[in-house]
Every structure is written in C-alpha cells, then in structure tokens.
Coordinates of C-alpha atoms in Angstrom, one line a residue:
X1 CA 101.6 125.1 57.9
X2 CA 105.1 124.6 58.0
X3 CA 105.5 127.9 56.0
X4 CA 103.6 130.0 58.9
X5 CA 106.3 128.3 61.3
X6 CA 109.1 129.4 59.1
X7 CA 107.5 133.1 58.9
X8 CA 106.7 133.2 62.5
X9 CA 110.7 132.3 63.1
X10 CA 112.6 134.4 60.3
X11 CA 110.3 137.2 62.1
X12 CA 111.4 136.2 65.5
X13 CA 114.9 136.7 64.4
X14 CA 114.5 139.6 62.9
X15 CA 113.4 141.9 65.7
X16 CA 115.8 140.0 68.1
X17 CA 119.0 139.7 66.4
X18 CA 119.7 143.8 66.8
X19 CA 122.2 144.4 69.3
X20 CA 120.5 145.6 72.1
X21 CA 121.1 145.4 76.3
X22 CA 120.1 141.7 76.5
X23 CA 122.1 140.8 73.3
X24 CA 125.4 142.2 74.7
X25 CA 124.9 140.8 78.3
X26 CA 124.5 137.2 76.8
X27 CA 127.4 138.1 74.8
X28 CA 129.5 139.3 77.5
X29 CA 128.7 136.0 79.8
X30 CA 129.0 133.9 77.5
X31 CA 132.8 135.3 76.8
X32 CA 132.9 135.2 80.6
X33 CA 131.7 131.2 80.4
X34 CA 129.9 132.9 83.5
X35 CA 126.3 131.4 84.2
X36 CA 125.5 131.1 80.5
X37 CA 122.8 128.2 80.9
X38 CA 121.3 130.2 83.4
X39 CA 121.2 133.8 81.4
X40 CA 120.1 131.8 78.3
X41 CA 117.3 130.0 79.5
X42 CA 115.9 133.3 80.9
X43 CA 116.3 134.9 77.4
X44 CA 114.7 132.0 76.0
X45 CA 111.9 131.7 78.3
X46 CA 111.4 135.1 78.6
X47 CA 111.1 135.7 74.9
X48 CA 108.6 132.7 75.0
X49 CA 106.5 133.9 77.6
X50 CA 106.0 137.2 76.0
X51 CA 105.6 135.7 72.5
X52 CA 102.8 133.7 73.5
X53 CA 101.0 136.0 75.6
X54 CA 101.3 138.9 72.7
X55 CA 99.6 135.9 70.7
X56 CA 97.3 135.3 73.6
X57 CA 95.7 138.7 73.1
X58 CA 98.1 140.3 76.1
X59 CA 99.1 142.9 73.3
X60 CA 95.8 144.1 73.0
X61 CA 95.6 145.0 76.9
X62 CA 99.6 146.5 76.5
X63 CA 97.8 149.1 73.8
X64 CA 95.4 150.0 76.3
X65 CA 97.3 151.1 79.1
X66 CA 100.5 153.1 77.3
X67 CA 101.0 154.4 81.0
X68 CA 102.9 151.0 81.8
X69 CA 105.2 151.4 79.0
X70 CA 105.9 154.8 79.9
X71 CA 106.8 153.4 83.1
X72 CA 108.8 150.4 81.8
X73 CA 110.9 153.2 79.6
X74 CA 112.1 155.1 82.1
X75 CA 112.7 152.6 84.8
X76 CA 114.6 150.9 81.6
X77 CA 116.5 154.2 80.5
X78 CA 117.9 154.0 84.3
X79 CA 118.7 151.0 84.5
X80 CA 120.5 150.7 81.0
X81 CA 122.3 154.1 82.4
X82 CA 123.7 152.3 85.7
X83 CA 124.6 149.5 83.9
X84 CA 126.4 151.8 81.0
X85 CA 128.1 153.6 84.3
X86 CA 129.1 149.7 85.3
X87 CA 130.9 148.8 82.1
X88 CA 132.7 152.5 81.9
X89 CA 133.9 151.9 85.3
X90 CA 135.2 148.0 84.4
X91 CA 136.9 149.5 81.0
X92 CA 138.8 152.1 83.5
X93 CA 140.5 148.9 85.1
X94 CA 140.4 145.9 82.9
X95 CA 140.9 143.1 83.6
X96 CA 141.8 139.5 82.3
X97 CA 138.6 137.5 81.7
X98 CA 139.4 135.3 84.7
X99 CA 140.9 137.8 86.6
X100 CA 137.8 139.5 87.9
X101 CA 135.9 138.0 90.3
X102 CA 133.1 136.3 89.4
X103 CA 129.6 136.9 90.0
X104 CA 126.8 134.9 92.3
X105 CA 124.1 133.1 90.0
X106 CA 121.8 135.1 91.2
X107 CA 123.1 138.6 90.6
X108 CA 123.5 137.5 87.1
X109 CA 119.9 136.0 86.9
X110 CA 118.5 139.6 88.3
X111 CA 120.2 141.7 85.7
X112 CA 119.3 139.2 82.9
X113 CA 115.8 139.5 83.9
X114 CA 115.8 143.5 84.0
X115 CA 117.4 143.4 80.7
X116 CA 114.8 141.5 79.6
X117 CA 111.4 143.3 81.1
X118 CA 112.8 146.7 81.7
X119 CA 113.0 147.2 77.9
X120 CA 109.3 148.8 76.9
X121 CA 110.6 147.9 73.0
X122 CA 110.4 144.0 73.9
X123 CA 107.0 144.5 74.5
X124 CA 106.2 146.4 71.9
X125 CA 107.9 143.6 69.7
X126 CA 107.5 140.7 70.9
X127 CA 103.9 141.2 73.0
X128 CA 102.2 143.9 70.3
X129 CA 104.1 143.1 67.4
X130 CA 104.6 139.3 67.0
X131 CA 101.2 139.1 68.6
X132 CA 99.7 140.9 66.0
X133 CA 101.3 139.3 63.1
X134 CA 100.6 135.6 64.9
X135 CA 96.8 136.6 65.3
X136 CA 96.6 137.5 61.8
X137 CA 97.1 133.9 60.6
X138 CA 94.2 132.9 61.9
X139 CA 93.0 131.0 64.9
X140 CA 94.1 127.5 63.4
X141 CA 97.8 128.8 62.4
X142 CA 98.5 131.4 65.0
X143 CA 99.9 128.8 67.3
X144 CA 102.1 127.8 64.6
X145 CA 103.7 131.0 64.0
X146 CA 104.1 131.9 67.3
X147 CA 106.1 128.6 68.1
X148 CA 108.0 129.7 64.7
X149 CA 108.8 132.8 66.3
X150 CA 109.7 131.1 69.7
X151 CA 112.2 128.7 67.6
X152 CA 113.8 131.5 66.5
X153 CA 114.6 133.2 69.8
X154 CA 115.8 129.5 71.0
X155 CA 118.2 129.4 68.2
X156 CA 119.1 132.9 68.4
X157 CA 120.3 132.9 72.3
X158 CA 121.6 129.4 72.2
X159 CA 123.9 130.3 69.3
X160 CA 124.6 134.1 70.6
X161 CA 125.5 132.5 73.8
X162 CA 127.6 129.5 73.7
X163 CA 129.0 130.9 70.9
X164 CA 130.4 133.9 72.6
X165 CA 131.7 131.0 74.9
X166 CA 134.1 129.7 72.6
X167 CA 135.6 133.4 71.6
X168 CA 136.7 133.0 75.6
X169 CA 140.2 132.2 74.7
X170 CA 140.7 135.0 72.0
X171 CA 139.2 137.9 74.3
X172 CA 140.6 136.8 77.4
X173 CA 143.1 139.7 77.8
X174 CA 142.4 142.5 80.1
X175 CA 142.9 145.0 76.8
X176 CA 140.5 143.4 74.9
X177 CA 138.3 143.7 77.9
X178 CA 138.2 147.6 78.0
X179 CA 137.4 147.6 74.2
X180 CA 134.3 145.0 75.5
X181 CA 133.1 147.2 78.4
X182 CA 133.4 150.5 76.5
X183 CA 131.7 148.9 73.9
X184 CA 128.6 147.6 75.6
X185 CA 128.9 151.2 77.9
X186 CA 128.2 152.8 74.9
X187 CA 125.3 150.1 73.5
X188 CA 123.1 150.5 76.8
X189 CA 124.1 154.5 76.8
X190 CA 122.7 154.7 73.5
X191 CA 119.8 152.5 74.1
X192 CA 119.3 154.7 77.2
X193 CA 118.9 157.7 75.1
X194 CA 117.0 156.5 72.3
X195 CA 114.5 155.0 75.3
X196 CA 113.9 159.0 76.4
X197 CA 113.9 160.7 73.3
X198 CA 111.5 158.0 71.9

C-alpha cells in the first residue's frame, strides 16, 4: 500500500515539476512575497481537484469530448500570449521587487486560476493521465495513489513557493527583475506556441 502512495507521488512530481505557466507564476509571487498562501493553495487544490476527479472516471468523459480541449488550448495559447506580452512589457521598465506596486488578492487569485485551467496539458495529465494510472491499481488502491499523487503536488508548490520567498532578498534589484520577466515572457511564449502547433 504504502508503495502505491509513493508511486502515485514520484508520478505526481514528475509531470508537475516541468517549468510551465503555473510553475513560474508561483515562482515569481513567491519572489514577490506577494499573496503566496493564496496562489499556493489554488495550485494545490486545483491539482487535487483534478487528480481526484481524473481518478473519479472524469478522464474518461475528457476523452470523449476532445472539442473542450481544443477550446481550453486556444483560449490557453491567448492567455499565455497576453501574459508573455505582460512580463516583456515589465522587463522594458524593471523594477525593484518592492518598487512596483503590488497587486489586489484577487487579481492574483484570477490569473493563478487561468494558469491553472486554461492549460488543456493539465488535463490531459493530471485528469487523463494520473487518472488512468490511479484506476489501474485497482479499485481498493486507486485512492491510495491518487492521494500519493496529491502529496506530491502539496510538497511541490509548498516548496516551489515559499521557497522562491526566501530568494526575495537576492532578486530584489530591478536588473535582476528584467532577467525574471524576460524569462517567464519567453516560458509562456513558448508554451503559447507549443499549445498551437500541438
């Protein structure tokens, strides 16, 4: 039993640990010390909720209707392109990282949510994927892997975020700022692109 856990987690942590839109906006407010319990809970819960519906037999109903992820890529690949616009924009006038004004709860809630469900890949990995693998364990150990797999996006945004929080000193100047935003423009550019061509 404890085995399926440790399976269901290691391959939770696998699919989630690649940098990707949500990765580098937990990563960017944690750096901020901007909201961070707030954007991390909705990672966690978020990842949870999909998890356990994937394992629920929800993936089995995403197969069915590819016309929703079609939808969720390009609505995504916009998004991801706005946002990419956003951080070029920042790394044109950087700034210190307490210099710029800081951002309503809310605000940062609503972009960590589209990060999260805007991405037609999460589903795919975590709903179809995970889901999958979770079911294949059998009806008596399913649960247990997909709590594995749960424990592992826990551990992963926890650590990714507060993490990033104590870096705040380090990249607080407004040059290491424009190397942040260009960076992250150019993550959710790419992931942009790879949501089109794919």
């Amino acid at each position: 039993m404890w085995m399926t856990g440790i399976t269901g987690m290691l391959t939770g942590l696998a699919l989630i640990v690649a940098i990707g839109a949500q990765n580098a906006f937990v990563l960017r407010q944690g750096i901020r010390q901007e909201h961070i319990g707030a954007v991390v809970g909705v990672c966690m819960v978020g990842d949870a909720a999909l998890i356990l519906g994937g394992t629920a037999g929800i993936g089995a109903l995403v197969t069915r209707f590819p016309e929703a992820l079609e939808v969720l890529r390009w609505g995504g690949a916009a998004y991801l392109v706005w946002f990419a616009i956003r951080s070029f924009a920042a790394a044109l006038k950087p700034s210190g990282l307490h210099d710029e004004p800081p951002r309503s709860k809310g605000s940062v809630v609503a972009t960590t949510v589209a990060l999260t469900f805007l991405n037609p890949h999460v589903y795919l990995d975590t709903v179809v994927l995970v889901g999958s693998l979770a079911n294949q364990q059998g009806p008596d150990l399913r649960w247990v892997y997909a709590g594995g797999a749960v424990a592992g996006s826990v551990l992963w945004f926890s650590a990714l975020g507060y993490g990033a929080r104590a870096l705040a000193g380090i990249l607080g100047s407004p040059r290491t700022w424009r190397v942040v935003d260009l960076a992250i423009g150019i993550v959710m550019l790419a992931l942009a692109v790879k949501l089109v061509l794919h």
